[in-house]
Amino acid sequence: MALRKVKGNLERMFDKNLTDLVRGIRNNKDNEAKYIAQCIEEIKQELRQDNISVKANAVAKLNYLQMMGYDISWAGFNIIEVMSSSKFTYKRIGYLASSQCFHTDTELLMLTTNMIRKDLNSQNQYDAGLALSALSCFISPDLARDLANDIMTLLTSTKPYLRKKAVLMMFKVFLRFPEALRPAFPRLKEKLEDPDSGVQSAAVNVVCELARKNPKNYLSLAPMFFKLMTTSTNNWMLIKIIKLFGALTPLEPRLGKKLIEPLTNLIHSTSAMSLLYECINTVIAVLISISSGMPNHSASIQLCVQKLRILIEDSDQNLKYLGLLAMSKILKTHPKSVQAHKDLIMQCLDDKDESIRLRALDLLYGMVSKKNLMEIVKKLMVHMDKAEGTTYRDELLSKIIQICSQNNYQFITNFEYVSVLVELTDMEGTQHGALVATQMLDVAIRVQAIRSFAVSQMAILLENAHLFFRPSSKMADVLYAAAYICGEFATELKDPQDTLDAMLRGKLVQLPGHIQAIYVQNILKVFSHILSQEEERGDSEAILLLCDSVGNKLQQFVSSADLEVQERASSAVHLVRYIHKQVSKNEGGMSEEISALFSGELNPVAPKAQKKVQVPEGLDLDAWINDPPPSSSSDEEDYKEDNAIFSNVVGNKFAPSAVPEPSEEELEKRRAARRVEQASNPHYLKSSHSSTKNRSSEKMNGQDDISNIPVAEIDLPIPLKIPGLASSNHYMSPSKAYEAVELDKPSKKDKKKKKKRRKEKVSSDDDDDIQALHVVNTDIGEMPEGAQLSDPDDNDNRPEDDPHRALDINLDEPLRDEEKLPVLAHRFVDESLLPIQDEPEEQANAHVLDTKHGKTSEKHKKKQGKDKKSKHKKDSKKKLLAEEERQRGVGSEDVKTVPTNTDDLWLSLDSPAQTNEQQLEPKDKLDPSTGEEKKSKKSKKKIKDSEKSSKHKDSAKSKEGYEEAAGISTPSKEILSFADKNRSAPSATAPPLSAYTKLAADKTLHLVHEVRTVGLENNQIVVSVVFNNISAQLVKELDFSVSDSPTVKLMKSDVDQYGVKLPFQLKASASGEALFAFQVSDVTFAQKLRCTLTYMIEGTDDISSQEKLDFWLHLPCSSFMVGRLTQRESVTDLLASGSLTARSSMTLESIDFDFSQVLQRVCFHAHFTLVERVDSTASLYSHSIQQHNVCLLLKFNMSTKTLVVDGKSDCSPLLSSILEEVRGLLTPST
Amino acid sequence: MIKAILVFNNHGKPRLSKFYQYFNEDMQQQIIKETFQLVSKRDDNVCNFLEGGSLIGGSDYKLIYRHYATLYFVFCVDSSESELGILDLIQVFVETLDKCFENVCELDLIFHVDKVHYILNELVMGGMVLETNMTEILSRIEDQNKLEKQEAGIAAAPARAVSAVKNMNIPQQIKDMKLPDFPQAIKDLKF
């Protein structure tokens, strides 16, 4: 044995270690692959040995090879072996390897569950730390489910190092096992107030990550974060919180208003640039989310912009970059403030850093004005010439186009822009040819006045088309635009013949298909133009020549591979031949017919117009288009014939009598309506209008009766530009609706101009008065009513597999019974399946087994098969209690029952400072009924007033938010009314247990109270008192005072010198709740405090009378107990450690309850946690707010109805008081 | 969230790679390569943020890097991280390395990449920032090193002796001297 060990050591000594490996690789630069292959062979050898240190060494080397890009997953099993070593050194190597090469889908992971669990619970915090670090890299859904509970337990570890890691780990658990989120969230929330700032920061981090993807579920945490923000000095945490607020404000503008002030203060005070920058970012987000209102808005904006300027001017390129980035966010909503810093931004355009230039470019579009546009564009063009990378050049090009074309060429004063576009075509290798082409088309079509200029430029482009023939050139697309413009506006061509020649010249077939197609079509257009010119001159010889040459040249397209080109070309060729034939026959007037082929005006149509056409009101698409009855018009006669045939076939069913014969008047109306419909229907073909118009105006007793058609009544806000039907009158009296659509119009001139243009077509009115140079048809294009260009798309567009989808969970809802984390339970151990692992512990075996069986604990929860059912029941009950307890922490509230939730209240408070104060100093309290009375009433009340108490519970719950929500307390002067709240039904099974007990009452007020411990605050308890106004008058100016005892003191603010003023009034039968915090210095005996409540009753005639109510507030020892159990084992340890020196026991006889009820009562009222229950024996645990431990062992004898209670504690007086209390709880009669 | 942490030298040789999202080894190498190409062509006096890098992330992700002597430290992060914060974190990381290795240089990273991982594990966990306080980080590392030493104890003595002998191995030393990049290594010795 010893010999083997020595041998192992010796072997190990001469193995290659990591350093040797690295050295070797460096020495074998030339044949690295071969060397590594050799090393891998050695490693495989080493992994086969038994000695764990040899294996660890091998795995360490694998780690290095993994970084070099070698797959090491084949060694997965060995890695797990090394991970399971008991030595930290090897464990660390193993875990490192696992974190590098395992991932969610690694199948081997199921072997690790128990090992990791063991490490998580290890005595050595660094073992657990290792496990957590590695687990965070590869956690799988199965692991997450199986280990969630263990990680949860670590959240309450005494070691901050572990708490911190466990908190971060929980986030990964949530991602893989979303069901854990709700049960775990209360505890995670507690961690936000952890005494260790690292833990706190980790918790903030996790909540921020969660909230970033599903912000709305975390709005209720805003008050708590607000408190953290105003109190914390940890910049890391502040940054996270402020970023989180940035995500929350869009959902809740009121939050934004609250934030502005503290953020501004931070901006002024902080010296950390990172924090400053995040503050500015969030302020910007706030300002964006608040549409209007706050007067000091502009001040905030100014402050941000100023600070950003400082950042941009900084010599640090990083700050410069971030400054510009933030600037661009402001630009969207407050362009003016940014424009003031134009100089700076222009300066950044010349920066040597490309990232900075790109950011500055983003800002540029907000900087342009009519005056400087061309200057900026010229500058950008210079940059383009100099630019090296194509990406940057492309970016420049698209930016130039963007700034020129924004808002329908708002800033362009003369259309030098066309020359700019033409110049841009010189740019080599850009991807934006199509974009430039689109711009050319757009400008030429929209701006009538520059058409001739544009056409001449395009003609030049066509002349030089060969420049674009290089196959790789993306710029060829501009030929598309050029050809189209020259063809469409052929009348503007200076020398159409030349252009035609240019279009027919060269290797056109090299061009892409769509460009060829447009060529063919536009060659015809130009041809038809020349034809008409020649015809005027009567030169038929020239025409014949022309036909020949065009026809011949077009032949090359007929054999094109592109179908469309082929088709168009062949019809074009035949058309030209036909013309040739006709002309040679000396038929005149051809040109007119030919040009008719291409006539027609272009109107811009919005990209989505077709989709957005809405069915006009009153139009039923399923109804008959033409009424069945016959009429005198010819179509209707046709129809009648059809109908006749139809009725013949079908027989009597369609008897004519069934259709009432419409009067002439009705018909007229219908026709008119139809015409209106046609007018408003963009799909309706235009060709018919002239005839329609004529007919209708004749029929309608001549004159301008078109205006009688109720066009205006239809109130289509969009002028549907179908020329025929619209009368000029309609346009002359611009309806509001019309204007509404023309939002983007830059000037009235344009509008006028547009009207005019339409008029030209419609009624051929005066066609002079064409406005100067740059009249742009700035319509977004024809769009149906109410439709918007941008399709709002509010769907969740996250990918299906985004884990955050599953985490969109409402956290404010109370936990349901079945929501709990899977807990490790004992299982059958199947002997035949015993594993080969060398782990000695039996537990480990069970573990491996469990992983072999694969699945969750729940399936196997069969340890005590017989008891299972009953245990289950109990479990759920127990859970219920525990959950209730925890929920409190969440500040959860039943949304149904409370109209205003805590956020609302919190947000409606104006001054943040005030809130803080209030929260820190909870207020006063109330009065006392005597002890005995209280106790006896308690039980009675529980049964009788179950409904009532449950109501109180609701209200209590709803209010709980304040306390946890960083002490926001109740809003001042708010008049609370819970009267019309819905009640949640008390749970059907268990008798409703309410901790609210009667405190005092007089003829006006009825007070109930509950005592709670505060999360992590040592030495503090909170008494929640609900004031019910049972009178019919308004009760106000409630003032609560307590005579402090030496060990218990009410915590007051300085303002409240004597008592505490309650921040609300109570209307008739309303109730309100107040929380009072007490500082407790000794918890070992019960306390009795004398309290006084004074208040004013407002009588009928404005006469107020003052009343006073004295009472006793009882604080039994159990009110200082925290019934929370962190770790089951800790109780066992505690008992074993012998530190619980005080012992006491008592026997209670003739108990009326069954054992479950007993446990329930003790747990609930005396604040204990059930540690374990076996049959009719149970152990309970609790600790006081001063960390005294109390353990109880309850044994119940069913037949004799006796209960034996054994207590152990480290504080004897506390134990005896507790036992007394338990006695009181269970034997109400005494 | 931090998606990946990469350290490579001026020639693109990886010195540390930590991915908090799964990529297979080939992909990892490709990402390192691409990142190196993006980062290495930038001057030292330009800003430390880089958008893009098509392999990792997408529009939401940024590369934040620092260049120290022969090494690039690159963090790939999403928008929930503060840019300047991450720059600070890199600084903390490097300073911690410097403390742990006493004047860290590239060779330290080459030969002790495992230790670098352990140090990194104290800063970042699963892509989330764990600790930024250097004293705290150092004390954690110190504790764990102590644990390791305890375990090693006497048992490791022979191994140490052997490795000392190995290091004294003169032919090996001579071989090392012939390293083609030895002058480079000397340069690396200083930050």
GROMACS .gro file of C-alpha atoms in nm, chain A residues 175-367:
model
  193
  175LEU     CA    1  -3.298   3.156  -1.626
  176ARG     CA    2  -3.299   2.778  -1.635
  177PHE     CA    3  -3.580   2.713  -1.393
  178PRO     CA    4  -3.824   3.002  -1.404
  179GLU     CA    5  -4.056   2.839  -1.151
  180ALA     CA    6  -3.801   2.923  -0.885
  181LEU     CA    7  -3.841   3.294  -0.933
  182ARG     CA    8  -4.155   3.349  -0.735
  183PRO     CA    9  -4.071   3.140  -0.431
  184ALA     CA   10  -3.719   3.277  -0.420
  185PHE     CA   11  -3.795   3.636  -0.486
  186PRO     CA   12  -3.886   3.742  -0.132
  187ARG     CA   13  -3.553   3.624  -0.009
  188LEU     CA   14  -3.371   3.784  -0.294
  189LYS     CA   15  -3.546   4.103  -0.202
  190GLU     CA   16  -3.426   4.073   0.153
  191LYS     CA   17  -3.075   4.064   0.018
  192LEU     CA   18  -3.122   4.413  -0.115
  193GLU     CA   19  -3.089   4.519   0.244
  194ASP     CA   20  -2.810   4.286   0.338
  195PRO     CA   21  -2.562   4.434   0.581
  196ASP     CA   22  -2.275   4.338   0.353
  197SER     CA   23  -2.245   4.581   0.069
  198GLY     CA   24  -2.107   4.317  -0.165
  199VAL     CA   25  -2.416   4.105  -0.118
  200GLN     CA   26  -2.636   4.407  -0.157
  201SER     CA   27  -2.461   4.499  -0.476
  202ALA     CA   28  -2.498   4.145  -0.609
  203ALA     CA   29  -2.869   4.148  -0.532
  204VAL     CA   30  -2.909   4.480  -0.708
  205ASN     CA   31  -2.724   4.334  -0.999
  206VAL     CA   32  -2.956   4.036  -1.021
  207VAL     CA   33  -3.273   4.237  -0.989
  208CYS     CA   34  -3.145   4.475  -1.255
  209GLU     CA   35  -3.080   4.189  -1.491
  210LEU     CA   36  -3.426   4.052  -1.426
  211ALA     CA   37  -3.593   4.388  -1.456
  212ARG     CA   38  -3.413   4.485  -1.771
  213LYS     CA   39  -3.603   4.225  -1.967
  214ASN     CA   40  -3.936   4.247  -1.787
  215PRO     CA   41  -3.942   4.589  -1.626
  216LYS     CA   42  -4.309   4.605  -1.547
  217ASN     CA   43  -4.290   4.325  -1.292
  218TYR     CA   44  -4.038   4.515  -1.087
  219LEU     CA   45  -4.203   4.851  -1.065
  220SER     CA   46  -4.309   4.774  -0.712
  221LEU     CA   47  -3.945   4.764  -0.607
  222ALA     CA   48  -3.894   5.121  -0.713
  223PRO     CA   49  -3.932   5.265  -0.362
  224MET     CA   50  -3.672   5.030  -0.227
  225PHE     CA   51  -3.427   5.113  -0.501
  226PHE     CA   52  -3.499   5.474  -0.452
  227LYS     CA   53  -3.396   5.444  -0.094
  228LEU     CA   54  -3.082   5.260  -0.190
  229MET     CA   55  -3.001   5.522  -0.444
  230THR     CA   56  -3.028   5.805  -0.200
  231THR     CA   57  -2.835   5.630   0.073
  232SER     CA   58  -2.573   5.417  -0.092
  233THR     CA   59  -2.225   5.534  -0.174
  234ASN     CA   60  -2.121   5.226  -0.367
  235ASN     CA   61  -2.076   5.354  -0.718
  236TRP     CA   62  -2.107   5.013  -0.876
  237MET     CA   63  -2.440   4.963  -0.717
  238LEU     CA   64  -2.554   5.315  -0.791
  239ILE     CA   65  -2.475   5.267  -1.156
  240LYS     CA   66  -2.683   4.953  -1.168
  241ILE     CA   67  -2.971   5.111  -0.985
  242ILE     CA   68  -2.967   5.414  -1.204
  243LYS     CA   69  -2.961   5.199  -1.513
  244LEU     CA   70  -3.254   5.008  -1.374
  245PHE     CA   71  -3.447   5.327  -1.323
  246GLY     CA   72  -3.374   5.411  -1.681
  247ALA     CA   73  -3.559   5.094  -1.775
  248LEU     CA   74  -3.847   5.158  -1.537
  249THR     CA   75  -3.927   5.520  -1.611
  250PRO     CA   76  -4.081   5.462  -1.951
  251LEU     CA   77  -4.343   5.256  -1.772
  252GLU     CA   78  -4.413   5.503  -1.497
  253PRO     CA   79  -4.358   5.870  -1.572
  254ARG     CA   80  -4.432   5.968  -1.215
  255LEU     CA   81  -4.129   5.775  -1.109
  256GLY     CA   82  -3.930   5.987  -1.346
  257LYS     CA   83  -4.047   6.306  -1.183
  258LYS     CA   84  -3.939   6.176  -0.850
  259LEU     CA   85  -3.602   6.080  -0.982
  260ILE     CA   86  -3.505   6.404  -1.143
  261GLU     CA   87  -3.406   6.580  -0.830
  262PRO     CA   88  -3.181   6.318  -0.670
  263LEU     CA   89  -3.027   6.243  -1.005
  264THR     CA   90  -2.951   6.605  -1.065
  265ASN     CA   91  -2.791   6.621  -0.725
  266LEU     CA   92  -2.578   6.324  -0.809
  267ILE     CA   93  -2.477   6.480  -1.135
  268HIS     CA   94  -2.361   6.785  -0.949
  269SER     CA   95  -2.188   6.603  -0.671
  270THR     CA   96  -2.025   6.293  -0.810
  271SER     CA   97  -1.672   6.287  -0.926
  272ALA     CA   98  -1.696   5.944  -1.083
  273MET     CA   99  -1.736   5.984  -1.453
  274SER     CA  100  -1.905   5.649  -1.491
  275LEU     CA  101  -2.172   5.742  -1.242
  276LEU     CA  102  -2.212   6.087  -1.390
  277TYR     CA  103  -2.262   5.938  -1.731
  278GLU     CA  104  -2.525   5.690  -1.617
  279CYS     CA  105  -2.709   5.964  -1.429
  280ILE     CA  106  -2.722   6.172  -1.742
  281ASN     CA  107  -2.846   5.876  -1.938
  282THR     CA  108  -3.124   5.810  -1.697
  283VAL     CA  109  -3.220   6.175  -1.674
  284ILE     CA  110  -3.248   6.170  -2.049
  285ALA     CA  111  -3.466   5.860  -2.031
  286VAL     CA  112  -3.681   6.036  -1.773
  287LEU     CA  113  -3.714   6.348  -1.981
  288ILE     CA  114  -3.813   6.141  -2.277
  289SER     CA  115  -4.076   5.960  -2.077
  290ILE     CA  116  -4.227   6.275  -1.931
  291SER     CA  117  -4.394   6.443  -2.217
  292SER     CA  118  -4.447   6.779  -2.059
  293GLY     CA  119  -4.526   6.949  -1.737
  294MET     CA  120  -4.234   7.001  -1.513
  295PRO     CA  121  -4.119   7.357  -1.530
  296ASN     CA  122  -3.755   7.286  -1.458
  297HIS     CA  123  -3.729   7.052  -1.749
  298SER     CA  124  -3.527   7.277  -1.958
  299ALA     CA  125  -3.293   7.324  -1.667
  300SER     CA  126  -3.234   6.951  -1.647
  301ILE     CA  127  -3.182   6.925  -2.017
  302GLN     CA  128  -2.943   7.214  -2.009
  303LEU     CA  129  -2.753   7.054  -1.727
  304CYS     CA  130  -2.724   6.728  -1.917
  305VAL     CA  131  -2.615   6.894  -2.234
  306GLN     CA  132  -2.361   7.103  -2.050
  307LYS     CA  133  -2.214   6.804  -1.875
  308LEU     CA  134  -2.208   6.613  -2.198
  309ARG     CA  135  -2.023   6.895  -2.360
  310ILE     CA  136  -1.762   6.868  -2.092
  311LEU     CA  137  -1.736   6.499  -2.164
  312ILE     CA  138  -1.706   6.556  -2.536
  313GLU     CA  139  -1.442   6.820  -2.491
  314ASP     CA  140  -1.243   6.592  -2.269
  315SER     CA  141  -0.921   6.464  -2.411
  316ASP     CA  142  -1.019   6.113  -2.312
  317GLN     CA  143  -1.157   5.956  -2.625
  318ASN     CA  144  -1.380   5.730  -2.422
  319LEU     CA  145  -1.562   6.016  -2.263
  320LYS     CA  146  -1.589   6.186  -2.596
  321TYR     CA  147  -1.746   5.877  -2.743
  322LEU     CA  148  -1.994   5.833  -2.462
  323GLY     CA  149  -2.080   6.201  -2.464
  324LEU     CA  150  -2.173   6.184  -2.828
  325LEU     CA  151  -2.368   5.866  -2.769
  326ALA     CA  152  -2.577   6.027  -2.499
  327MET     CA  153  -2.614   6.343  -2.704
  328SER     CA  154  -2.781   6.145  -2.979
  329LYS     CA  155  -3.045   6.032  -2.732
  330ILE     CA  156  -3.124   6.391  -2.639
  331LEU     CA  157  -3.132   6.486  -3.001
  332LYS     CA  158  -3.440   6.279  -3.062
  333THR     CA  159  -3.654   6.475  -2.821
  334HIS     CA  160  -3.477   6.803  -2.766
  335PRO     CA  161  -3.299   6.885  -3.089
  336LYS     CA  162  -3.268   7.253  -3.006
  337SER     CA  163  -3.052   7.202  -2.702
  338VAL     CA  164  -2.814   6.992  -2.901
  339GLN     CA  165  -2.799   7.228  -3.191
  340ALA     CA  166  -2.640   7.483  -2.966
  341HIS     CA  167  -2.332   7.267  -2.968
  342LYS     CA  168  -2.304   7.232  -3.337
  343ASP     CA  169  -1.948   7.360  -3.342
  344LEU     CA  170  -1.837   7.082  -3.114
  345ILE     CA  171  -2.002   6.813  -3.314
  346MET     CA  172  -1.863   6.940  -3.639
  347GLN     CA  173  -1.526   6.933  -3.476
  348CYS     CA  174  -1.572   6.571  -3.385
  349LEU     CA  175  -1.635   6.493  -3.750
  350ASP     CA  176  -1.268   6.560  -3.805
  351ASP     CA  177  -1.158   6.343  -3.517
  352LYS     CA  178  -0.896   6.085  -3.594
  353ASP     CA  179  -1.097   5.815  -3.422
  354GLU     CA  180  -1.343   5.646  -3.649
  355SER     CA  181  -1.581   5.543  -3.371
  356ILE     CA  182  -1.606   5.906  -3.271
  357ARG     CA  183  -1.665   6.020  -3.625
  358LEU     CA  184  -1.943   5.767  -3.663
  359ARG     CA  185  -2.109   5.888  -3.346
  360ALA     CA  186  -2.078   6.247  -3.463
  361LEU     CA  187  -2.233   6.149  -3.792
  362ASP     CA  188  -2.532   6.016  -3.605
  363LEU     CA  189  -2.580   6.355  -3.454
  364LEU     CA  190  -2.536   6.539  -3.776
  365TYR     CA  191  -2.885   6.505  -3.906
  366GLY     CA  192  -3.004   6.718  -3.619
  367MET     CA  193  -2.750   6.987  -3.696
   0.00000   0.00000   0.00000
